[in-house]
Coordinates of N, CA and C in Angstrom, one line a residue:
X1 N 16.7 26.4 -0.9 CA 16.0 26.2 0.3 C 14.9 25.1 0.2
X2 N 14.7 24.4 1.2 CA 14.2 23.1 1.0 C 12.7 23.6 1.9
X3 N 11.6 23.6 1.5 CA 10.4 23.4 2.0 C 9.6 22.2 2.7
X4 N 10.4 21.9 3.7 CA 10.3 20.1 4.1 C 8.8 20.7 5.0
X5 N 8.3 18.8 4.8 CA 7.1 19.0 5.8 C 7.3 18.4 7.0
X6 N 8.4 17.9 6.9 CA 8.9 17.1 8.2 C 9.7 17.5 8.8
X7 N 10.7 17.4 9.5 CA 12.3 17.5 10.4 C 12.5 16.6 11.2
X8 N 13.9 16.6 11.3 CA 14.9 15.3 12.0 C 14.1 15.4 13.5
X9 N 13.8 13.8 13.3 CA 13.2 13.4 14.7 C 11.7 13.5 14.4
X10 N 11.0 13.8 13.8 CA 9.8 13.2 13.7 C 9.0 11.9 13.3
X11 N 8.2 11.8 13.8 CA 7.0 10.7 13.5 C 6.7 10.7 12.3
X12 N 6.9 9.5 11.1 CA 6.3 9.8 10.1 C 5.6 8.4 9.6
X13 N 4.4 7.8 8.9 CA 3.9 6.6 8.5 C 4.0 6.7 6.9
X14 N 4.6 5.3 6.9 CA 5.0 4.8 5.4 C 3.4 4.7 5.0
X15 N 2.9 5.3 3.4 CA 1.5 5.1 2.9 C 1.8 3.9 1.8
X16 N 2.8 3.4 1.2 CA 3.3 2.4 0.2 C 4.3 1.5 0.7
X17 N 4.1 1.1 0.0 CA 5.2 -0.5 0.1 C 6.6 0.4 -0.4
X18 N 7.5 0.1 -0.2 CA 8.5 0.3 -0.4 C 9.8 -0.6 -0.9
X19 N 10.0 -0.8 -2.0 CA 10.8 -1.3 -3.0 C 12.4 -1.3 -3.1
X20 N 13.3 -2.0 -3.0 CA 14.8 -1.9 -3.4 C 14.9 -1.2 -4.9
X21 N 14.5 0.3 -4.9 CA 15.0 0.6 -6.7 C 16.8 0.4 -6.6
X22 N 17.1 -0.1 -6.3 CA 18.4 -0.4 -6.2 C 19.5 0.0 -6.0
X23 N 19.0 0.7 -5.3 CA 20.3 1.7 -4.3 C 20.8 1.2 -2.7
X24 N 19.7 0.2 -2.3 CA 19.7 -0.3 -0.9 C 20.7 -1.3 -1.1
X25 N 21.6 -1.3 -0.1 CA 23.1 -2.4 -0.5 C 22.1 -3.6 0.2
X26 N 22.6 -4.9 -0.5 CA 22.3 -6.4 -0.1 C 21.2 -7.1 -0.3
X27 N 20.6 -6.0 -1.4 CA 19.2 -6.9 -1.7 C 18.9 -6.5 -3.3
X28 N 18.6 -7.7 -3.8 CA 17.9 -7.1 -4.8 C 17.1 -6.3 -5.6
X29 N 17.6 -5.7 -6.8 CA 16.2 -4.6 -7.1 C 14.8 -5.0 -7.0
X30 N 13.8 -4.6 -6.4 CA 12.6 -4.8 -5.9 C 12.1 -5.4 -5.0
X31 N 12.7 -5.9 -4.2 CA 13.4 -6.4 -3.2 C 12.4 -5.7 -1.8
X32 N 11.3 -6.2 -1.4 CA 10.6 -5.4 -0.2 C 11.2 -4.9 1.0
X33 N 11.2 -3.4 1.2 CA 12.3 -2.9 2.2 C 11.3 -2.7 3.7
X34 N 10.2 -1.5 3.1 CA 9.3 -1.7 4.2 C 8.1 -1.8 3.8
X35 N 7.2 -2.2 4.8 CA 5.8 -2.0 4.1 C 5.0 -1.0 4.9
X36 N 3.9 -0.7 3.9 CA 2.9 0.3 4.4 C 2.9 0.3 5.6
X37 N 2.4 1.1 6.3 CA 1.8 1.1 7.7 C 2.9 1.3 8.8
X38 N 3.7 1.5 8.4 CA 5.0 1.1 8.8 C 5.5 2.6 9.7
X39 N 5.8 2.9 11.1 CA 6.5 4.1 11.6 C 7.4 4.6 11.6
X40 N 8.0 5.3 11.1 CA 10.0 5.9 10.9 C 10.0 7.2 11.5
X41 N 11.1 7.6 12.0 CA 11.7 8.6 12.4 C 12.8 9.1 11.3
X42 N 12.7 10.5 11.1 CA 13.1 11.6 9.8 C 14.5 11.8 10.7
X43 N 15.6 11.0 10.1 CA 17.1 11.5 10.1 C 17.3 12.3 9.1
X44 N 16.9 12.7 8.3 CA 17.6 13.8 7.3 C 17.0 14.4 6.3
X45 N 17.0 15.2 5.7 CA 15.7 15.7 4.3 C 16.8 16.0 3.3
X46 N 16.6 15.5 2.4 CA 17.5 16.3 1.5 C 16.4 16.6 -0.3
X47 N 16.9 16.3 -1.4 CA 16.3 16.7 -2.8 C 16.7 15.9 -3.7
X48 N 16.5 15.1 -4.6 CA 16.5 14.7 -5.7 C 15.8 15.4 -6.9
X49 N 17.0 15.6 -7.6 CA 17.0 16.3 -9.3 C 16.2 17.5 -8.9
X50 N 16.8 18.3 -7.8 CA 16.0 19.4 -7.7 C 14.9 19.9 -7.2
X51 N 14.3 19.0 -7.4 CA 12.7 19.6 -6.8 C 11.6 18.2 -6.3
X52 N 12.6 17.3 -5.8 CA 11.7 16.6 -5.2 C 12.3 16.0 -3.7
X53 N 11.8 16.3 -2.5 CA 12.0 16.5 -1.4 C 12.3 14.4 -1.1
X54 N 13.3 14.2 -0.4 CA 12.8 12.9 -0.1 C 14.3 13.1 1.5
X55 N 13.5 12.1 2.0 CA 13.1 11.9 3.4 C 14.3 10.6 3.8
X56 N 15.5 10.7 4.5 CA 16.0 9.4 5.2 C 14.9 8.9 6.2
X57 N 14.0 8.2 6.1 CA 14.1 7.8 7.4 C 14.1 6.3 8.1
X58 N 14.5 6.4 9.2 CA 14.7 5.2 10.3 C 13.7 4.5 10.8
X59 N 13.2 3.5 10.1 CA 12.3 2.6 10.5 C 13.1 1.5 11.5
X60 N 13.1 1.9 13.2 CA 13.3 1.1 13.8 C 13.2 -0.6 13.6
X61 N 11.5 -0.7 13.9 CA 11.0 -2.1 13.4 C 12.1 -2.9 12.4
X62 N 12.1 -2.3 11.7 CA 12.7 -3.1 10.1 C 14.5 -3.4 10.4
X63 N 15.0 -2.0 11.0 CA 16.4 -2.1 11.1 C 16.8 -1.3 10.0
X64 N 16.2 -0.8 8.7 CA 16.4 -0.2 7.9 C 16.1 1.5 7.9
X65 N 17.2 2.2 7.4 CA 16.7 3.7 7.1 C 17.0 3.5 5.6
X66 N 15.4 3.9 4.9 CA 15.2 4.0 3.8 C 15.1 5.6 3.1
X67 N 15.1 5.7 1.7 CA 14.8 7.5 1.3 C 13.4 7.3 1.0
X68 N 12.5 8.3 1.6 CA 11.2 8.1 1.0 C 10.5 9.9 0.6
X69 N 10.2 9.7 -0.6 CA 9.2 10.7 -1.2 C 8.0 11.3 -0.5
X70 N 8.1 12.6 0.0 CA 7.1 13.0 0.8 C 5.6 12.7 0.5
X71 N 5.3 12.5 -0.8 CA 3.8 12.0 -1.2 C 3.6 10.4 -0.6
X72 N 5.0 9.7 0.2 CA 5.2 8.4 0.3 C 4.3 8.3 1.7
X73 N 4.6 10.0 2.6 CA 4.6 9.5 4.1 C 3.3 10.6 4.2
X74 N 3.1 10.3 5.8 CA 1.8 11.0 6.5 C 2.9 11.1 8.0
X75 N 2.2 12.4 9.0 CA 2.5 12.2 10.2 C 2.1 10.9 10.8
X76 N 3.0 10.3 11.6 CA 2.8 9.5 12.1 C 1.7 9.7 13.2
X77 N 1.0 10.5 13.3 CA -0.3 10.6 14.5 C -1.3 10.5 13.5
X78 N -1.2 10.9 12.1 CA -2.2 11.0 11.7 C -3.3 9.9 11.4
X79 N -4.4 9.7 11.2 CA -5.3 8.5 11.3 C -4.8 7.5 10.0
X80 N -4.5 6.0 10.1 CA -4.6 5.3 9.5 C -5.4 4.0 9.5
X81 N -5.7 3.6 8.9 CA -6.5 2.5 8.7 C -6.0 1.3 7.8
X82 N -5.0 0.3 8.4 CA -4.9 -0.5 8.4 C -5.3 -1.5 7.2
X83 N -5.0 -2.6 6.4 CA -5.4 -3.7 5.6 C -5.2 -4.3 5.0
X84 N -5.7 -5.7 5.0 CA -5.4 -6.9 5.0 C -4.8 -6.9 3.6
X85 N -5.3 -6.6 2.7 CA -4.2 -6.6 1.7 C -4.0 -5.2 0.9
X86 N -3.2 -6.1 -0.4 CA -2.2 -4.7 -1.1 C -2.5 -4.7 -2.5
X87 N -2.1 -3.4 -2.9 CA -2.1 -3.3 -4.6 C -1.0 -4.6 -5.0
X88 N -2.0 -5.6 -5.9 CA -1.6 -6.5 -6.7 C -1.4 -8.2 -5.7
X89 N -2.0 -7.7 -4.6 CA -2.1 -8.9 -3.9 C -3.2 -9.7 -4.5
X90 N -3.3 -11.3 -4.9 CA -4.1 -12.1 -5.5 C -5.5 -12.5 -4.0
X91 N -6.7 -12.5 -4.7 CA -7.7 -12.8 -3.0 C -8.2 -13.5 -3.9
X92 N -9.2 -14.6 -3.0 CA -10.5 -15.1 -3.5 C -11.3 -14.9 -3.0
X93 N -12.8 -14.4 -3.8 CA -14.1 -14.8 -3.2 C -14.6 -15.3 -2.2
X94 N -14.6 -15.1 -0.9 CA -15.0 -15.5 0.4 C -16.5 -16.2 0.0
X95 N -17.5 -15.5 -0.9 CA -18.6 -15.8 -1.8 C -18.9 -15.2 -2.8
X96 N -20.3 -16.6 -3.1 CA -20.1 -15.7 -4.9 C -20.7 -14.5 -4.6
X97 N -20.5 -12.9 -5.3 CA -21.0 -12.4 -5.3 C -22.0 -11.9 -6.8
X98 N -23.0 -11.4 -6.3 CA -24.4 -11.4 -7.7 C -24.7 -9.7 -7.7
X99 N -25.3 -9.4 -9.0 CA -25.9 -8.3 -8.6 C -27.4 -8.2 -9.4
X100 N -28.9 -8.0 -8.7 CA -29.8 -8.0 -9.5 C -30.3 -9.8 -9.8
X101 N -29.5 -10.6 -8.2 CA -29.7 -11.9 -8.7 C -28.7 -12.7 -9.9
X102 N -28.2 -12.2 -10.6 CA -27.3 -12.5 -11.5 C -25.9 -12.8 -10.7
X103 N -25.3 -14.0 -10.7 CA -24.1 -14.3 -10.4 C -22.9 -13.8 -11.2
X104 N -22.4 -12.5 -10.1 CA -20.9 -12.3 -11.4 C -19.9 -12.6 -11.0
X105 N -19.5 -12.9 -9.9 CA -18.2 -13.9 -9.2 C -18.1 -14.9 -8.4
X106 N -18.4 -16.3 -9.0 CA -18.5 -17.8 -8.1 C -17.7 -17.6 -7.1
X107 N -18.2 -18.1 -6.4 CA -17.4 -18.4 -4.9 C -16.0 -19.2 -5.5
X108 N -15.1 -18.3 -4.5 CA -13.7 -18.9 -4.6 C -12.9 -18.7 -6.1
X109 N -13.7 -17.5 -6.7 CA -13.0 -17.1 -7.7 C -11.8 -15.9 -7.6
X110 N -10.6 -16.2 -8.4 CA -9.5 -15.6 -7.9 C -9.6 -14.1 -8.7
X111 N -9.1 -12.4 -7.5 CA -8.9 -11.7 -8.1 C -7.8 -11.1 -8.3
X112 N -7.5 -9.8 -8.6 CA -6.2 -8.9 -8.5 C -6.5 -7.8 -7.5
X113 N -6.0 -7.4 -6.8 CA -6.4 -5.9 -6.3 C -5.4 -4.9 -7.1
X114 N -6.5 -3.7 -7.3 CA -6.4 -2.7 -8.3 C -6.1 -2.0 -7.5
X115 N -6.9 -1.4 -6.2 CA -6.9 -0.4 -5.6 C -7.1 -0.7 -4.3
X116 N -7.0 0.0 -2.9 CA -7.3 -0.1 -1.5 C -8.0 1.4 -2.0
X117 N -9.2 0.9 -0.8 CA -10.1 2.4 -0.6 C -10.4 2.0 0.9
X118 N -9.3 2.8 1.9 CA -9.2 3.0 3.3 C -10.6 3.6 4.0
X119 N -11.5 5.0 3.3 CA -11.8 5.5 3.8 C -13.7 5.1 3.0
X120 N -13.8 3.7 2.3 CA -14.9 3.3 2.2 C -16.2 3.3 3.0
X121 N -17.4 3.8 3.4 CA -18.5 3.3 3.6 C -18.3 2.0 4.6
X122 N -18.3 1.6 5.7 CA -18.1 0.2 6.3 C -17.1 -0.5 6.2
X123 N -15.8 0.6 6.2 CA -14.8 0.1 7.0 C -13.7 0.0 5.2
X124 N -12.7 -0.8 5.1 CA -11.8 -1.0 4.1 C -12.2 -1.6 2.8
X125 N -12.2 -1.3 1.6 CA -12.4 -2.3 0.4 C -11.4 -1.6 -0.4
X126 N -12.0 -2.5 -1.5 CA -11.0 -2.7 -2.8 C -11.5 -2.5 -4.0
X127 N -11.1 -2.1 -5.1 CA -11.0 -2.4 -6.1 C -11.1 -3.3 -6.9
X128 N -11.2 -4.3 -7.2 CA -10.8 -6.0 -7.9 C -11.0 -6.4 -9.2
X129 N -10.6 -6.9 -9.7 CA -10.1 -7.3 -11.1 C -10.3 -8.6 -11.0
X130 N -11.4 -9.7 -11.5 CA -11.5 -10.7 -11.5 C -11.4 -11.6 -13.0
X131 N -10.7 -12.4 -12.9 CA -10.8 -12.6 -14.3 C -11.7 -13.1 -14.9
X132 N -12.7 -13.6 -14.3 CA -14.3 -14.0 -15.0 C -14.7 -12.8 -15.5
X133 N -14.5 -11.5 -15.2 CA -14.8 -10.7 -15.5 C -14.2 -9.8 -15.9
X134 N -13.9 -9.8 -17.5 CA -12.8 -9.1 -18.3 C -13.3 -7.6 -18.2
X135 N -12.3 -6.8 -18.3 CA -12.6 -5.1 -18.9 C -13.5 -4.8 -16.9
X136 N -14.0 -5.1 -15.9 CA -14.4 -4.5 -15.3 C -13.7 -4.8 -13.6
X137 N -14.3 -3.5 -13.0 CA -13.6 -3.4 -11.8 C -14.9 -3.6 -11.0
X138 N -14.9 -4.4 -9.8 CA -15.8 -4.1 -8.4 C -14.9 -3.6 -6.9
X139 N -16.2 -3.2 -6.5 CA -15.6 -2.7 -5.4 C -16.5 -3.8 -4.2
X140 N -15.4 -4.0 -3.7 CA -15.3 -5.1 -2.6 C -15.3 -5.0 -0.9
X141 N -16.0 -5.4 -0.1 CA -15.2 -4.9 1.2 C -14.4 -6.3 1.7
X142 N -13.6 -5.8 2.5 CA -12.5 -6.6 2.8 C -13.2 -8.0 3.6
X143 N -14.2 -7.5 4.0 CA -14.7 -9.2 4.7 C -14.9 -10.2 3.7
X144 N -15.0 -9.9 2.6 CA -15.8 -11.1 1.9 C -14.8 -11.6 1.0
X145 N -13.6 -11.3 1.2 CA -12.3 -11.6 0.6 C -11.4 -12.8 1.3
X146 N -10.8 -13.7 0.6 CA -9.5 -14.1 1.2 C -8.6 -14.2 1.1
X147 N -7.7 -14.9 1.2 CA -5.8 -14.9 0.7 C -5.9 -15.9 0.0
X148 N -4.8 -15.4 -1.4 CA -4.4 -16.1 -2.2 C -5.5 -16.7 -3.8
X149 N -4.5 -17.5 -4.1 CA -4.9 -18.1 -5.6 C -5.8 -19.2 -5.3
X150 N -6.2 -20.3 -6.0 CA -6.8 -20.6 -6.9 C -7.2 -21.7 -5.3
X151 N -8.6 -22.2 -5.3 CA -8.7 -23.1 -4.3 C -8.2 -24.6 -4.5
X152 N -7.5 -25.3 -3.6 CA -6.8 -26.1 -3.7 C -7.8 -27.6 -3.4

């Protein structure tokens, strides 16, 4: 017996990116199927290796019905908060930022994102990994960030 949190025909919101592990016909393995934030409707529940519940569902938008892992999804009413970027998306420095007066990240220096933290203090930040600064993580809010690598 399957303990599902969902059933056929519900609302459900993708919380991850979603990957070709290589079962999806016509694309490459890792291959982006859906992304976060994303709405689907639950055509079917079934199990994998027994004890892990995973989910068809029908992401209109996309055109695709993908299998997703219940730790993957949220009800689709439930509150999300949206943002601008992703684990492992590259940002720069919108400004330098300092702490105690001390400059630890020049303006327009490139990071990694480690982490999204949706439910931060003033709205979305991050995690970041800059490489001026080996061995440590900051936490960022999304305004002071931008897209991409290295300034041109």
């Amino acid at each position: 017996m399957i303990n599902a949190k969902w059933e056929y025909g519900e609302a459900v919101r993708l919380v991850r990116n979603v990957r070709n592990d290589g079962t999806y016909p016509g694309l490459d393995p890792g291959a982006p199927l859906v992304r976060r934030g994303s709405i689907g409707y639950v055509v079917d529940v079934g199990t994998f290796l027994q004890d892990q519940i995973i989910y068809s569902v029908n992401f209109l938008d996309e055109g695709k019905i993908v299998g997703c892992r219940e730790e993957e999804l949220i009800g689709g009413d439930e509150p999300w908060t949206p943002s601008r970027f992703e684990f492992r998306d590259k940002v720069r420095a919108a400004r330098q930022l300092a702490v105690g007066g001390e400059v630890l990240v020049p303006l327009g220096a490139v990071g990694e994102v480690i982490r999204v933290i949706r439910d931060a203090p003033g709205g979305v930040a991050y995690h970041i990994h800059f490489d001026s600064l080996p061995g440590r993580l900051l936490q960022i809010p999304e305004d002071i960030l931008d897209v991409g690598g290295p300034l041109e």
